[in-house]
Tab-separated table of C-alpha atoms (C1' of nucleotides) in Angstrom:
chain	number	residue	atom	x	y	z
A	1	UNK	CA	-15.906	43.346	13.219
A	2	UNK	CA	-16.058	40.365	15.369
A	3	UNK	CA	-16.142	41.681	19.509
A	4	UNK	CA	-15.960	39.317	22.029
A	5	UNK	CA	-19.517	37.045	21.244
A	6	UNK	CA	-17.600	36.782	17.702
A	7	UNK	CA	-14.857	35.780	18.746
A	8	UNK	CA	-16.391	33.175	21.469
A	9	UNK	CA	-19.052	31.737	19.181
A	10	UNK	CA	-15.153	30.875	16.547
A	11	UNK	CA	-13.853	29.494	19.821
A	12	UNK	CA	-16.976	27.257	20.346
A	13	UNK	CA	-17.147	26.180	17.251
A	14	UNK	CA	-13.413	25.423	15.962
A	15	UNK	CA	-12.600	23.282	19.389
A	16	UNK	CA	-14.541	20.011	18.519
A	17	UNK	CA	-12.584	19.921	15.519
A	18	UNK	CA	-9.146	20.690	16.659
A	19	UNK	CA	-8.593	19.738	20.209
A	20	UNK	CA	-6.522	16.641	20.005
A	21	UNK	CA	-5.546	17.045	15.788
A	22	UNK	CA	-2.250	16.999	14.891
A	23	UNK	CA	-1.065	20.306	12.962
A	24	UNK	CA	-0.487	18.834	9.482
A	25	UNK	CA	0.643	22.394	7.878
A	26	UNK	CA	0.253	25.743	7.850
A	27	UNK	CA	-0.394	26.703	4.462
A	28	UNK	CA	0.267	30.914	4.011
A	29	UNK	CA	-1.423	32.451	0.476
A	30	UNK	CA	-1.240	36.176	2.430
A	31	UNK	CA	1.108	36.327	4.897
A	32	UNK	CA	0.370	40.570	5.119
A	33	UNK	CA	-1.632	40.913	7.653
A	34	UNK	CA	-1.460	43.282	9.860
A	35	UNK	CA	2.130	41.429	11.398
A	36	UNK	CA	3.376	39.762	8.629
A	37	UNK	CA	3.165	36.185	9.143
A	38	UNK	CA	6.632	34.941	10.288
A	39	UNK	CA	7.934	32.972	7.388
A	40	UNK	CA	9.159	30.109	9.599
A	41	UNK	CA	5.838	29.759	11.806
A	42	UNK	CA	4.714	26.762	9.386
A	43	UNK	CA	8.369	24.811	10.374
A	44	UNK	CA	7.684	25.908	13.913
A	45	UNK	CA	4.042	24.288	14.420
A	46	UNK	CA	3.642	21.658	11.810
A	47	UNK	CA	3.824	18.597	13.638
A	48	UNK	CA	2.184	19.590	17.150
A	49	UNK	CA	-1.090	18.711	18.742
A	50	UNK	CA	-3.471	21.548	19.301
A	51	UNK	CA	-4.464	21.160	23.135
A	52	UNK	CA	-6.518	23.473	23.995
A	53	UNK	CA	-8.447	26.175	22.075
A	54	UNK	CA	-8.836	29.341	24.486
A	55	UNK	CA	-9.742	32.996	24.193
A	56	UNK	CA	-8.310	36.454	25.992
A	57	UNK	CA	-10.496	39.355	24.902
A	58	UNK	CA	-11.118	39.189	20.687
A	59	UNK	CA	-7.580	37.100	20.828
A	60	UNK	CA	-8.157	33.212	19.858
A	61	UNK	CA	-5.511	30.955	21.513
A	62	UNK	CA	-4.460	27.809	19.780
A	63	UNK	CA	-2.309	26.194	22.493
A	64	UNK	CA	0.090	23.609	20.927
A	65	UNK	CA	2.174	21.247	22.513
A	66	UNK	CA	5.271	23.873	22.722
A	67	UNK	CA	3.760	26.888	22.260
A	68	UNK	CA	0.458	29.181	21.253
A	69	UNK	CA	-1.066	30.462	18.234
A	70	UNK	CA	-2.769	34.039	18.990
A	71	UNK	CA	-5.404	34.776	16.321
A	72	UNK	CA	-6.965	38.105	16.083
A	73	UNK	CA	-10.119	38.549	13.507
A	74	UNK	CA	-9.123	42.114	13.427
A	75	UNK	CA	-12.472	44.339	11.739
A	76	UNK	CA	-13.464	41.312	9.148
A	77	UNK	CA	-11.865	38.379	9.766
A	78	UNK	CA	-13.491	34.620	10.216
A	79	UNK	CA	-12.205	31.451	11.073
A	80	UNK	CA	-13.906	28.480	8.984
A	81	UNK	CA	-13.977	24.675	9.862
A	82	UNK	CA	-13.808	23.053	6.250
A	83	UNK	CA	-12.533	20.628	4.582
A	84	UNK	CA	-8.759	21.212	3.498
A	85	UNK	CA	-9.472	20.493	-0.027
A	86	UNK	CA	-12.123	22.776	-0.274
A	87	UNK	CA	-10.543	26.072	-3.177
A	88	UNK	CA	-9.847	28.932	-1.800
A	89	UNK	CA	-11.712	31.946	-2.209
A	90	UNK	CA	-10.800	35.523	-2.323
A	91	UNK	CA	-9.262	36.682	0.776
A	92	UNK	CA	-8.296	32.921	2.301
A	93	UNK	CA	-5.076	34.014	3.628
A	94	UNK	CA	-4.034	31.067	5.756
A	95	UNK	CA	-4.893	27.303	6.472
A	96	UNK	CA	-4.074	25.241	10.156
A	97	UNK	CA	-4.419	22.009	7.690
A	98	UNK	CA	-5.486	19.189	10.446
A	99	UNK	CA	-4.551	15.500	10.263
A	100	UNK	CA	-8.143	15.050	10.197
A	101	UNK	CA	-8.036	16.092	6.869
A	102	UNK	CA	-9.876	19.629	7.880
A	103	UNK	CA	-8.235	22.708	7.658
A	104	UNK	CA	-9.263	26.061	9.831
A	105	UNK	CA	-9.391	28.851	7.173
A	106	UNK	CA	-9.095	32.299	7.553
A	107	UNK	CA	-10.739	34.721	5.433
A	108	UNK	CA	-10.185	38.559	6.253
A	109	UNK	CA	-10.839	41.238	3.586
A	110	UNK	CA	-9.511	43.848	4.823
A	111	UNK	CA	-6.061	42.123	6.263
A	112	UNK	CA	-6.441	43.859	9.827
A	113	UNK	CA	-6.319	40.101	11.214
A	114	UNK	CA	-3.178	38.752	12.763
A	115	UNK	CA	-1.648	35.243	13.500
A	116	UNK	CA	1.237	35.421	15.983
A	117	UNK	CA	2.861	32.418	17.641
A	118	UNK	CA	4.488	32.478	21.475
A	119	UNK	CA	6.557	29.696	22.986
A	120	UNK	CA	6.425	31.656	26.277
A	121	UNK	CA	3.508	31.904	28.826
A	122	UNK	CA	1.046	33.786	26.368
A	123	UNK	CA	-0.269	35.723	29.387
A	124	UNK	CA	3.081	37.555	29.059
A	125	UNK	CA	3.180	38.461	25.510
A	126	UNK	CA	3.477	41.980	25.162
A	127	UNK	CA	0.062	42.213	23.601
A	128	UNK	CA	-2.103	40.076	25.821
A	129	UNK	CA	-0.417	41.428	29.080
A	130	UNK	CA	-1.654	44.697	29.256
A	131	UNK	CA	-5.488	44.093	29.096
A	132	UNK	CA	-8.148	44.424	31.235
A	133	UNK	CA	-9.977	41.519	32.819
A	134	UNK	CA	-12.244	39.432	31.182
A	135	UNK	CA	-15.985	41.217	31.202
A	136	UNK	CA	-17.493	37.701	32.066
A	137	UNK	CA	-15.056	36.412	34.191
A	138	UNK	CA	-15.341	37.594	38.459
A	139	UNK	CA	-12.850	40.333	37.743
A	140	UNK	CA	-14.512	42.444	36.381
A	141	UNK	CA	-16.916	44.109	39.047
A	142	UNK	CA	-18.226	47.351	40.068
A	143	UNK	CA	-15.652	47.773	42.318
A	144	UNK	CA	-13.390	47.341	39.559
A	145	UNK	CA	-15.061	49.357	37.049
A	146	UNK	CA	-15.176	51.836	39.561
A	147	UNK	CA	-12.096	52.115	40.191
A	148	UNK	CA	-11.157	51.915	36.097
A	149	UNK	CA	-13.273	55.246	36.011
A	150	UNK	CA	-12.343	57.641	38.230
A	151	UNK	CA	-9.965	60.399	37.549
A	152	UNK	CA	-10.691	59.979	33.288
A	153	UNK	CA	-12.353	62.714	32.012
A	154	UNK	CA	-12.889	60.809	28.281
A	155	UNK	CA	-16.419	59.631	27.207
A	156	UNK	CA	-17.704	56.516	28.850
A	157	UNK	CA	-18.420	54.459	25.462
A	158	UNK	CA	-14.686	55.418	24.432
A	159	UNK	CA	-13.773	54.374	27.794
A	160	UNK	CA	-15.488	50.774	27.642
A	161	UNK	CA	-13.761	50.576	24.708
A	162	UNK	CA	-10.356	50.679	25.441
A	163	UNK	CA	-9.267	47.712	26.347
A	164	UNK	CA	-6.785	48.196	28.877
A	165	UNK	CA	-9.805	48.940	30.987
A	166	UNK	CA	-12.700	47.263	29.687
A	167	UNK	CA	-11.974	44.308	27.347
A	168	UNK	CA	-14.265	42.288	24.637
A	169	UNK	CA	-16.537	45.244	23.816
A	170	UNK	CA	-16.333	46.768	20.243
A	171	UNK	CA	-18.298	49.533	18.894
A	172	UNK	CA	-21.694	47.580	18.390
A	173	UNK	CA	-21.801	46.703	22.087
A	174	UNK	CA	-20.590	49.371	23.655
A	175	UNK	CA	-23.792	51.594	22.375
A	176	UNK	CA	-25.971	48.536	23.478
A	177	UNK	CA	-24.713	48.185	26.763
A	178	UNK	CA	-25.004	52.090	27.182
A	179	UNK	CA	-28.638	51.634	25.892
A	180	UNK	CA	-28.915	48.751	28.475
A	181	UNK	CA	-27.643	50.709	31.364
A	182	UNK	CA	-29.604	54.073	30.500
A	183	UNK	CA	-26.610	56.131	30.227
A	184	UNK	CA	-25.636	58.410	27.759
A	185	UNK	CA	-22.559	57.677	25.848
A	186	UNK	CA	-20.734	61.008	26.253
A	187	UNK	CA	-21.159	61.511	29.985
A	188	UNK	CA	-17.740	61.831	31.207
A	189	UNK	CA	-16.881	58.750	32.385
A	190	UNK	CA	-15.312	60.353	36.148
A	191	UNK	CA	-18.720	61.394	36.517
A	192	UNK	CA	-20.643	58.264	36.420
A	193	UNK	CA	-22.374	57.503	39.712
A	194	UNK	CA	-21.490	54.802	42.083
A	195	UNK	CA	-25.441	53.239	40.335
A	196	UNK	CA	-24.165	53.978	36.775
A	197	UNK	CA	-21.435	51.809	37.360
A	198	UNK	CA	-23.291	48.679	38.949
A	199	UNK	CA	-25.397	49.175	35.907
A	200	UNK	CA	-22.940	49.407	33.188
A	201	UNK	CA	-20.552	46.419	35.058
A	202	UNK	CA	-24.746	44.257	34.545
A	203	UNK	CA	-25.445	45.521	31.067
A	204	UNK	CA	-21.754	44.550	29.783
A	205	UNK	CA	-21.933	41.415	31.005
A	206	UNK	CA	-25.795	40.913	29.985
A	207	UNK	CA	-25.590	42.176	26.049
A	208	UNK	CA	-21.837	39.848	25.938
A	209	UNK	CA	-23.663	37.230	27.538
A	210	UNK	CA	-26.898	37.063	24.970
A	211	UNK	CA	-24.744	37.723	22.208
A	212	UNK	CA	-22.590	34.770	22.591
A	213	UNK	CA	-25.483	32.556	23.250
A	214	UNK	CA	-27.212	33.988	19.966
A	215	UNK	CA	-24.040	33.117	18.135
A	216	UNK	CA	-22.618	36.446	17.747
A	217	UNK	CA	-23.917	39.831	15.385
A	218	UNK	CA	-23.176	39.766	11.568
A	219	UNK	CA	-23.482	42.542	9.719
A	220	UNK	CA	-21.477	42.354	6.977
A	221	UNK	CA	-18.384	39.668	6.761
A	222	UNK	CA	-18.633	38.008	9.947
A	223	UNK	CA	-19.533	34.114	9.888
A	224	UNK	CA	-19.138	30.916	12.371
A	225	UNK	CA	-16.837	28.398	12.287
A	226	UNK	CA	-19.566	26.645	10.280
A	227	UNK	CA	-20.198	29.549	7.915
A	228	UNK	CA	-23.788	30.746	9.759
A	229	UNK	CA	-24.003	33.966	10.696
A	230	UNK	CA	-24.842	35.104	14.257
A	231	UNK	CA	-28.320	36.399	15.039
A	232	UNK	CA	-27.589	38.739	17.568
A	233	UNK	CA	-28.379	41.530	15.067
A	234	UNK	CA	-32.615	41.208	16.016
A	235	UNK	CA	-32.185	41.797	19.629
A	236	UNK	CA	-29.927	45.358	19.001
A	237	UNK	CA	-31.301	47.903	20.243
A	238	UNK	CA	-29.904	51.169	19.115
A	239	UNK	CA	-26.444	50.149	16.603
A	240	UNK	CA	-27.539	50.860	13.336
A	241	UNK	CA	-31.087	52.347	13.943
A	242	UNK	CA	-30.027	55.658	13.109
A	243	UNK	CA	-33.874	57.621	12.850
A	244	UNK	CA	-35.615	54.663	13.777
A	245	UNK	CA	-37.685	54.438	16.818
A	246	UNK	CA	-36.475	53.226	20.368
A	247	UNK	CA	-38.135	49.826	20.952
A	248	UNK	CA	-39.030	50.742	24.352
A	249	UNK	CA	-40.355	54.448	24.112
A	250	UNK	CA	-40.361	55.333	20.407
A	251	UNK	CA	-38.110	57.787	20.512
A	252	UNK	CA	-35.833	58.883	16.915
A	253	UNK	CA	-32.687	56.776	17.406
A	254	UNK	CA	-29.704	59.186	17.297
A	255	UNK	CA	-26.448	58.880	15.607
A	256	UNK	CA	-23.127	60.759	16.299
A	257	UNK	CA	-19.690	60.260	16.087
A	258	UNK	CA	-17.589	59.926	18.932
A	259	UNK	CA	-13.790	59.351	18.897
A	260	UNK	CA	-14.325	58.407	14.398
A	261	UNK	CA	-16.654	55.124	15.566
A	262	UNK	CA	-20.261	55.755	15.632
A	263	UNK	CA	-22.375	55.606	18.103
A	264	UNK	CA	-25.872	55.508	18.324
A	265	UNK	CA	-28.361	56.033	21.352
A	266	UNK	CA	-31.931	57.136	22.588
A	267	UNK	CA	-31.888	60.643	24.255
A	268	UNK	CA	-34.829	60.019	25.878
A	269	UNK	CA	-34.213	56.404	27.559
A	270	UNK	CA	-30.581	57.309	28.266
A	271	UNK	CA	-29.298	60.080	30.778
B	1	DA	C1'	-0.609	59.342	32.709
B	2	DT	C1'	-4.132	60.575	29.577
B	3	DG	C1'	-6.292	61.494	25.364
B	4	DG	C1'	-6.744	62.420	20.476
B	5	DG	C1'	-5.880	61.340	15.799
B	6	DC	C1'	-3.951	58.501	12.264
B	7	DA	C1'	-2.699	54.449	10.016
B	8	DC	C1'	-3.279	49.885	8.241
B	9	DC	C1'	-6.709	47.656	3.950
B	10	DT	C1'	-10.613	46.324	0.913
B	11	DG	C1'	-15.288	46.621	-0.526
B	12	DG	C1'	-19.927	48.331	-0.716
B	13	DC	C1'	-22.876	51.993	-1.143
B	14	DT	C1'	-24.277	56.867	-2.402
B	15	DG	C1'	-24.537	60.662	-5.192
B	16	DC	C1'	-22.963	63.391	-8.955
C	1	DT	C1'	-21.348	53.590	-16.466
C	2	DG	C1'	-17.668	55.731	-13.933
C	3	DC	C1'	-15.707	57.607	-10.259
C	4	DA	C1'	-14.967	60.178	-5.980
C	5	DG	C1'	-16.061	60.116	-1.264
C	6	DC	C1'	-17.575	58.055	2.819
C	7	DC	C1'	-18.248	54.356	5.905
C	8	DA	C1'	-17.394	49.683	8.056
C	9	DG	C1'	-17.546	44.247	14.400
C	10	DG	C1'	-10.076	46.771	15.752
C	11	DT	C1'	-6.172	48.573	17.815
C	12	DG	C1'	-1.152	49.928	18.016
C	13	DC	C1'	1.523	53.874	17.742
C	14	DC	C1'	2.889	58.686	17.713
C	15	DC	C1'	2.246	63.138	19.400
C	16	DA	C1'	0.561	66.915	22.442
DNA sequence: ATGGGCACCTGGCTGC
DNA sequence: TGCAGCCAGGTGCCCA
């Protein structure tokens, strides 16, 4: 589920609460997620002020005073800001119970989420090291996308979505930034032009950009911090419009698979 | 090195 | 109503 704007718009809205707060507990009702939580990570962090609440990709970073919580979301996780008293529900796997009396709880149906703890630089840690620049930070550039793309002979929307090269953009925006850039999500991504690329490097960082600032898409699971859903969804363009028209030339909206994900685009806007 | 396919898990929807 | 089958915002791992 949650791509980078989800995973930002958790960020943004868990930090005013837990910036500063002592860790009161960890509370575990499901540690089997998809690591199982390490029995002795509520010994490890109770105690310790959260000072800083970061992201890398769709990884949220909870740095502590000795170390750093990495949470993933995996396909339908959320992070809620409630307070700790409030019952769980179905599918509340963990609590970070606050000394503010608040707890963040995470809720993930389908237990593809993780929660992983580091007391070493978590740029290092085996899973974080590997990826690609952030899409919205200067990094990430034609030049570099360029560069990313030559030589691989796999379709460009897989490509975007491998994060070793491109990072932050899940199957939802990597049709919409294809749509975005006019391109055609099977072109073989060697082949994109020297202007495809510029293109793609603006419509990544465009379609991340105005999904964050509309709080993120929800289509099924995914909710804020504060339980609101994101309202990206009204501004897609081609995920999930299967046979609808394009909203620019009123073309059929088609629908393939690619790689098992969907992917959905206009063959007449996109070459 | 690159790329493809599978696995992990639950729930909602469709169609018989 | 029941049930099988398919699909879903991710990604690590194994194999060719």
């Amino acid at each position: 589920m949650p791509e980078l704007p989800e995973v930002e718009t958790t960020r943004r809205g868990i930090e005013p609460h837990v910036v500063g707060r002592r860790i009161r507990a960890l509370t575990v009702s499901e540690p089997r997620l998809r690591w199982p939580i390490d029995a002795r990570l509520p010994a490890r962090i109770a105690g310790q002020r959260v000072v800083r609440a970061g992201r890398r990709a769709k990884y949220l970073l909870l740095e502590l005073e000795t170390g750093t919580l990495l949470l993933h979301l995996g396909m339908s996780g959320s992070l809620r800001v409630l307070p700790a008293e409030t019952p769980r529900a179905r599918h509340d796997h963990f609590d970070v119970v606050l000394d503010s009396g608040t707890a963040l709880r995470f809720n993930d149906p389908r237990r593809f989420g993780s929660l992983l703890y580091t007391e070493a630089d978590p740029a290092h840690h085996p899973l974080l090291a590997p990826l690609a620049p952030e899409p919205l930070d200067a990094g990430f550039d034609a030049d570099y996308l360029w560069r990313a793309t030559r030589r691989r002979r796999v379709a460009i929307k897989q490509l975007i979505m491998n994060a070793r090269l491109v990072v932050g953009v899940g199957n939802i925006y990597a049709s919409e930034a294809l749509f975005r850039a006019r391109i055609r999500p099977g072109r073989e991504a060697r082949r994109l032009t020297r202007n495809d690329i510029a293109r793609l490097v603006r419509a990544i960082r465009g379609v991340l950009a105005g999904a964050v600032k509309a709080g993120g898409t929800t289509l099924r699971d995914y909710v804020g911090a504060d339980g609101s859903p994101g309202y990206f969804r009204q501004k897609l363009y081609v995920y999930e419009r299967a046979g609808l028209p394009c909203r620019r030339c009123r073309t059929p909206i088609r629908r393939r698979m690619q790689g098992q994900r969907a992917t959905y685009w206009c063959p007449q806007c996109q070459r």
